[in-house]
Backbone as CSV, one residue per row, in Angstrom:
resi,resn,N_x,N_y,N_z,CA_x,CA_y,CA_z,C_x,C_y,C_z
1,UNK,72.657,81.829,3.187,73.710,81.852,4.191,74.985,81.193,3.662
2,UNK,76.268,81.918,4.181,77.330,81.082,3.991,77.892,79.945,4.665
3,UNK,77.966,78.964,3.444,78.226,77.292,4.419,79.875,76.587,4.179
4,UNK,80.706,77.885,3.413,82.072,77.569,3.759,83.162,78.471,3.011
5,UNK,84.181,78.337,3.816,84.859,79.770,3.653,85.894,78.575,2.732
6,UNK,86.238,79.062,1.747,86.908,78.727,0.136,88.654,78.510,0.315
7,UNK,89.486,77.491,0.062,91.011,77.415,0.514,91.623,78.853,0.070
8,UNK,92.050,78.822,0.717,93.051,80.117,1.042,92.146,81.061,1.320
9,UNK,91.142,81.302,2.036,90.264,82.478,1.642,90.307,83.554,2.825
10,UNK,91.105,83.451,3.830,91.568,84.587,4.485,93.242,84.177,4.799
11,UNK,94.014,83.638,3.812,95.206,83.440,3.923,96.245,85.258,3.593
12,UNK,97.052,84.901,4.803,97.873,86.206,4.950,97.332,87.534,5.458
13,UNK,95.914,86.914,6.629,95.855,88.135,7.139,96.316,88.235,8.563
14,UNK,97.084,88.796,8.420,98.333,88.573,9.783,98.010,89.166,11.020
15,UNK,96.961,90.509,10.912,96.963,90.699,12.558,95.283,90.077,13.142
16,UNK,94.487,89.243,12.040,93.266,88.264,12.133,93.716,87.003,13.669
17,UNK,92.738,87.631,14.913,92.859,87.052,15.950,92.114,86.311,16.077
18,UNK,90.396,86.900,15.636,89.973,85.563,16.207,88.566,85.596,14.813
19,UNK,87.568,84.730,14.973,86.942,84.619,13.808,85.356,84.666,14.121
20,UNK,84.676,84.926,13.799,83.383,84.677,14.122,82.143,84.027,13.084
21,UNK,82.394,82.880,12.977,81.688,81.656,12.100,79.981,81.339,12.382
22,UNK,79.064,81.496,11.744,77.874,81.670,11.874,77.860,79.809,11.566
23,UNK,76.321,79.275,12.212,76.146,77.842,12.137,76.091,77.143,10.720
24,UNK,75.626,77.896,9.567,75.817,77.655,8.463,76.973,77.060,7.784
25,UNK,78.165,77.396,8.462,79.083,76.481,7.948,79.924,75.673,8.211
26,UNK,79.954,74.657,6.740,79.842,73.475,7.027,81.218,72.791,6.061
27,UNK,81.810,73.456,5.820,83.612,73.103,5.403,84.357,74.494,5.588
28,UNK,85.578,74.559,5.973,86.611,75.217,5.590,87.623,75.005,4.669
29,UNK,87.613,75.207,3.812,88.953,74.940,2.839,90.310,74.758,3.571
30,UNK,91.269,74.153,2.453,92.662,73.784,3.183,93.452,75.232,2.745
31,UNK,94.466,75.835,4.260,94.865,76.868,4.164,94.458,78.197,4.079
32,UNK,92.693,77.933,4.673,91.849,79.250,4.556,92.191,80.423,5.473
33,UNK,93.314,79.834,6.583,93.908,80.809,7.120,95.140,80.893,7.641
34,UNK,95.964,79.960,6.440,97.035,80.217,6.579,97.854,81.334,6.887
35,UNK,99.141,81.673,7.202,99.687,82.130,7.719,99.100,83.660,8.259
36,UNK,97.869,83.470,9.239,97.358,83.956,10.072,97.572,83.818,11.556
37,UNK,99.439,84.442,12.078,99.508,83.776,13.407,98.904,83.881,14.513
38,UNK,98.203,85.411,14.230,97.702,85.665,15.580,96.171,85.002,15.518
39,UNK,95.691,84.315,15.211,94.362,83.734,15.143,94.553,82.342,16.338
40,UNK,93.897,82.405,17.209,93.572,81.365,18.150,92.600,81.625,18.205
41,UNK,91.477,81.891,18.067,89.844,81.830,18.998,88.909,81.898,17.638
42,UNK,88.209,80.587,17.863,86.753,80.930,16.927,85.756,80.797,17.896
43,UNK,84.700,81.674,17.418,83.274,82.166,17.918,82.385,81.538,17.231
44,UNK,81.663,80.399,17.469,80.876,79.987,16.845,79.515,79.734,16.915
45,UNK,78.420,80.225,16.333,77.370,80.843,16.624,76.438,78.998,17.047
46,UNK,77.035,78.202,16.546,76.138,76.483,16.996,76.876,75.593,18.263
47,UNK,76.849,74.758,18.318,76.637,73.661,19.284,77.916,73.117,19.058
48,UNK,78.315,72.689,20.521,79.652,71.751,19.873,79.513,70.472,19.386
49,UNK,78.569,69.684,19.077,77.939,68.760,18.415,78.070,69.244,16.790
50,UNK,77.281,70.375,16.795,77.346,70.780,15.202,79.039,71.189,14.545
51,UNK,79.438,72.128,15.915,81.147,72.443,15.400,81.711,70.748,14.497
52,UNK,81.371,69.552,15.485,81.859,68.684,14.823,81.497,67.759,13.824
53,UNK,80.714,68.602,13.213,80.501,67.927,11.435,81.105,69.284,10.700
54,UNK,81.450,69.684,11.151,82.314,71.140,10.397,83.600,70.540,9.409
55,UNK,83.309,70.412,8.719,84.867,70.054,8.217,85.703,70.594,7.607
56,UNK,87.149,70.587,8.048,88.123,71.337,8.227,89.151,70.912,7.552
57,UNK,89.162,71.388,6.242,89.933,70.651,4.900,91.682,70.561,5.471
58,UNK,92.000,69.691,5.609,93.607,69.502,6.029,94.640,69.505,4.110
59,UNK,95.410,69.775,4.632,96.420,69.708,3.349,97.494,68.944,3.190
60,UNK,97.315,68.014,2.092,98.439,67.247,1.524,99.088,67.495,0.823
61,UNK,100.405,67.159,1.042,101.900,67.422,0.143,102.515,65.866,0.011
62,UNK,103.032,65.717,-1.111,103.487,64.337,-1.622,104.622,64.578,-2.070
63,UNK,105.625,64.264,-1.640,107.416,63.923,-1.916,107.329,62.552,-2.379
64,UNK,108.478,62.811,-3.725,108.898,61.487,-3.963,110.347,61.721,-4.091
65,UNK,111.040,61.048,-3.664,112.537,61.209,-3.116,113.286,60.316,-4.203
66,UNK,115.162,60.490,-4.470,115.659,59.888,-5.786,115.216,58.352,-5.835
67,UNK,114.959,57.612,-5.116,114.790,56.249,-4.840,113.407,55.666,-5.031
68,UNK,112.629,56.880,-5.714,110.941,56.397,-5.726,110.167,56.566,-4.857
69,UNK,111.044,56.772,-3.063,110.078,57.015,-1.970,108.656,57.950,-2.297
70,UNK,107.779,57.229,-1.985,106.529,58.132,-1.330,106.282,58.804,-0.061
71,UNK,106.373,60.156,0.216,105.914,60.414,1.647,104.892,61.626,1.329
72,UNK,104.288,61.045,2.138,102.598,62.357,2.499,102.866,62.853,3.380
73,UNK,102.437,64.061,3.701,102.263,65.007,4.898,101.288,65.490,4.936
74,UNK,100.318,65.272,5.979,99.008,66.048,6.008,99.395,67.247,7.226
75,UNK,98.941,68.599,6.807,99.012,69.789,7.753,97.420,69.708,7.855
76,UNK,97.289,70.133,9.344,95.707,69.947,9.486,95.348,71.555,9.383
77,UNK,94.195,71.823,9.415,93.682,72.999,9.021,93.766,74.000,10.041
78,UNK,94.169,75.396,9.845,94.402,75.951,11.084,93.835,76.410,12.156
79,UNK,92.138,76.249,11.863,91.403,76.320,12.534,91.665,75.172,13.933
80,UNK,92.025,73.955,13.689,92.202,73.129,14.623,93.235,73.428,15.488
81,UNK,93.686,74.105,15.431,94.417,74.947,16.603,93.644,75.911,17.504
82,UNK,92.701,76.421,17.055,92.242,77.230,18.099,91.522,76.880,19.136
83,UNK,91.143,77.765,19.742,90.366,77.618,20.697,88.860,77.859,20.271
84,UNK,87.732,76.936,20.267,86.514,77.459,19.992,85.567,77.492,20.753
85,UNK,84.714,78.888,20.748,83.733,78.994,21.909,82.087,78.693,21.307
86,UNK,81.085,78.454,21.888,79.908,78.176,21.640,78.868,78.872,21.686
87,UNK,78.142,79.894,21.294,77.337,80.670,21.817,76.517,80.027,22.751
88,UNK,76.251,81.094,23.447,74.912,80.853,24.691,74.845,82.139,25.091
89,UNK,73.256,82.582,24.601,72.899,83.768,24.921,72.781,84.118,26.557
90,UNK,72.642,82.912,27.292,72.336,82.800,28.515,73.182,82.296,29.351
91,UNK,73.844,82.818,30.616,74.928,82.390,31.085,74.991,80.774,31.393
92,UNK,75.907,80.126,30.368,75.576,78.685,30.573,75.667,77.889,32.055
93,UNK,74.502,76.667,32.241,75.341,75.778,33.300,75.792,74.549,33.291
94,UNK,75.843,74.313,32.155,77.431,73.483,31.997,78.997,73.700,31.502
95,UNK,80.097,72.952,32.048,81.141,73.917,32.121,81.826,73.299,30.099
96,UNK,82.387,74.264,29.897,82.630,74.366,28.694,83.504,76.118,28.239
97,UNK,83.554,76.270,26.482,83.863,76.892,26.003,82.540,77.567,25.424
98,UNK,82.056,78.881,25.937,80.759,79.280,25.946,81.162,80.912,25.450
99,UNK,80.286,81.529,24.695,80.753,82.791,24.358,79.086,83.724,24.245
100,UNK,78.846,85.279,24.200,78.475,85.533,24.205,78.380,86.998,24.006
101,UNK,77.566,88.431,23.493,77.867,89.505,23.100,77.754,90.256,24.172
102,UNK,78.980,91.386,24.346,78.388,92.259,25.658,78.935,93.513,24.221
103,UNK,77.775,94.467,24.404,78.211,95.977,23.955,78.531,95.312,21.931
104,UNK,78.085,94.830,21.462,78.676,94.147,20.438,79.809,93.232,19.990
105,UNK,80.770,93.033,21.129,82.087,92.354,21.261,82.238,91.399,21.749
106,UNK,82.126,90.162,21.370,82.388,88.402,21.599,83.113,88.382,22.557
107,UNK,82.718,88.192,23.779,83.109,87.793,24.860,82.974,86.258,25.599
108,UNK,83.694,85.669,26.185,83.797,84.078,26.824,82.842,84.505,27.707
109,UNK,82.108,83.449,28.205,81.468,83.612,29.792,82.221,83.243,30.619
């Protein structure tokens, strides 16, 4: 199984909305989906317990300015923008971000 999608590794796919991530993985690279705007929604086949050992490589940039300044900038990974849902084959009853297949197509409950 795959346990992490590689930096840049769906960077520049521009009309990529939403994603569907099996429990197996367990990093995203930094910029794996960069400039992917229309992407808000991951589908994620585990637990939101497990979503959060997922780790979600952020990216650093280091300026040093005429004077010697140091400045870092961390961009966080773009996954942390979205919205992520949880599978549950079964209409959940607790309230949350819950997802599930109707007809083959990832649907929210």
């Amino acid at each position: 199984p795959y346990d992490n999608i590689s930096d840049f590794g769906f960077r520049k796919f521009e009309a990529l909305e939403a994603v569907i991530l099996p429990v197996s993985i367990k990093k995203v690279g930094k910029k794996a989906f960069e400039d992917c705007p229309q992407l808000t929604t991951v589908y994620y086949f585990g637990t939101e317990i497990e979503w959060q050992s997922v780790e979600l490589v952020a990216t650093e940039t280091q300026t040093i300015d005429e004077d010697k300044n140091e400045t870092v900038e961390v961009i966080e990974n773009d996954l942390a923008r979205c919205t992520v849902y949880f599978y549950s084959e079964d209409a959940p009853t607790a309230t949350g971000n819950y997802w599930h297949f109707v007809n083959g197509v990832p649907v929210a409950w």
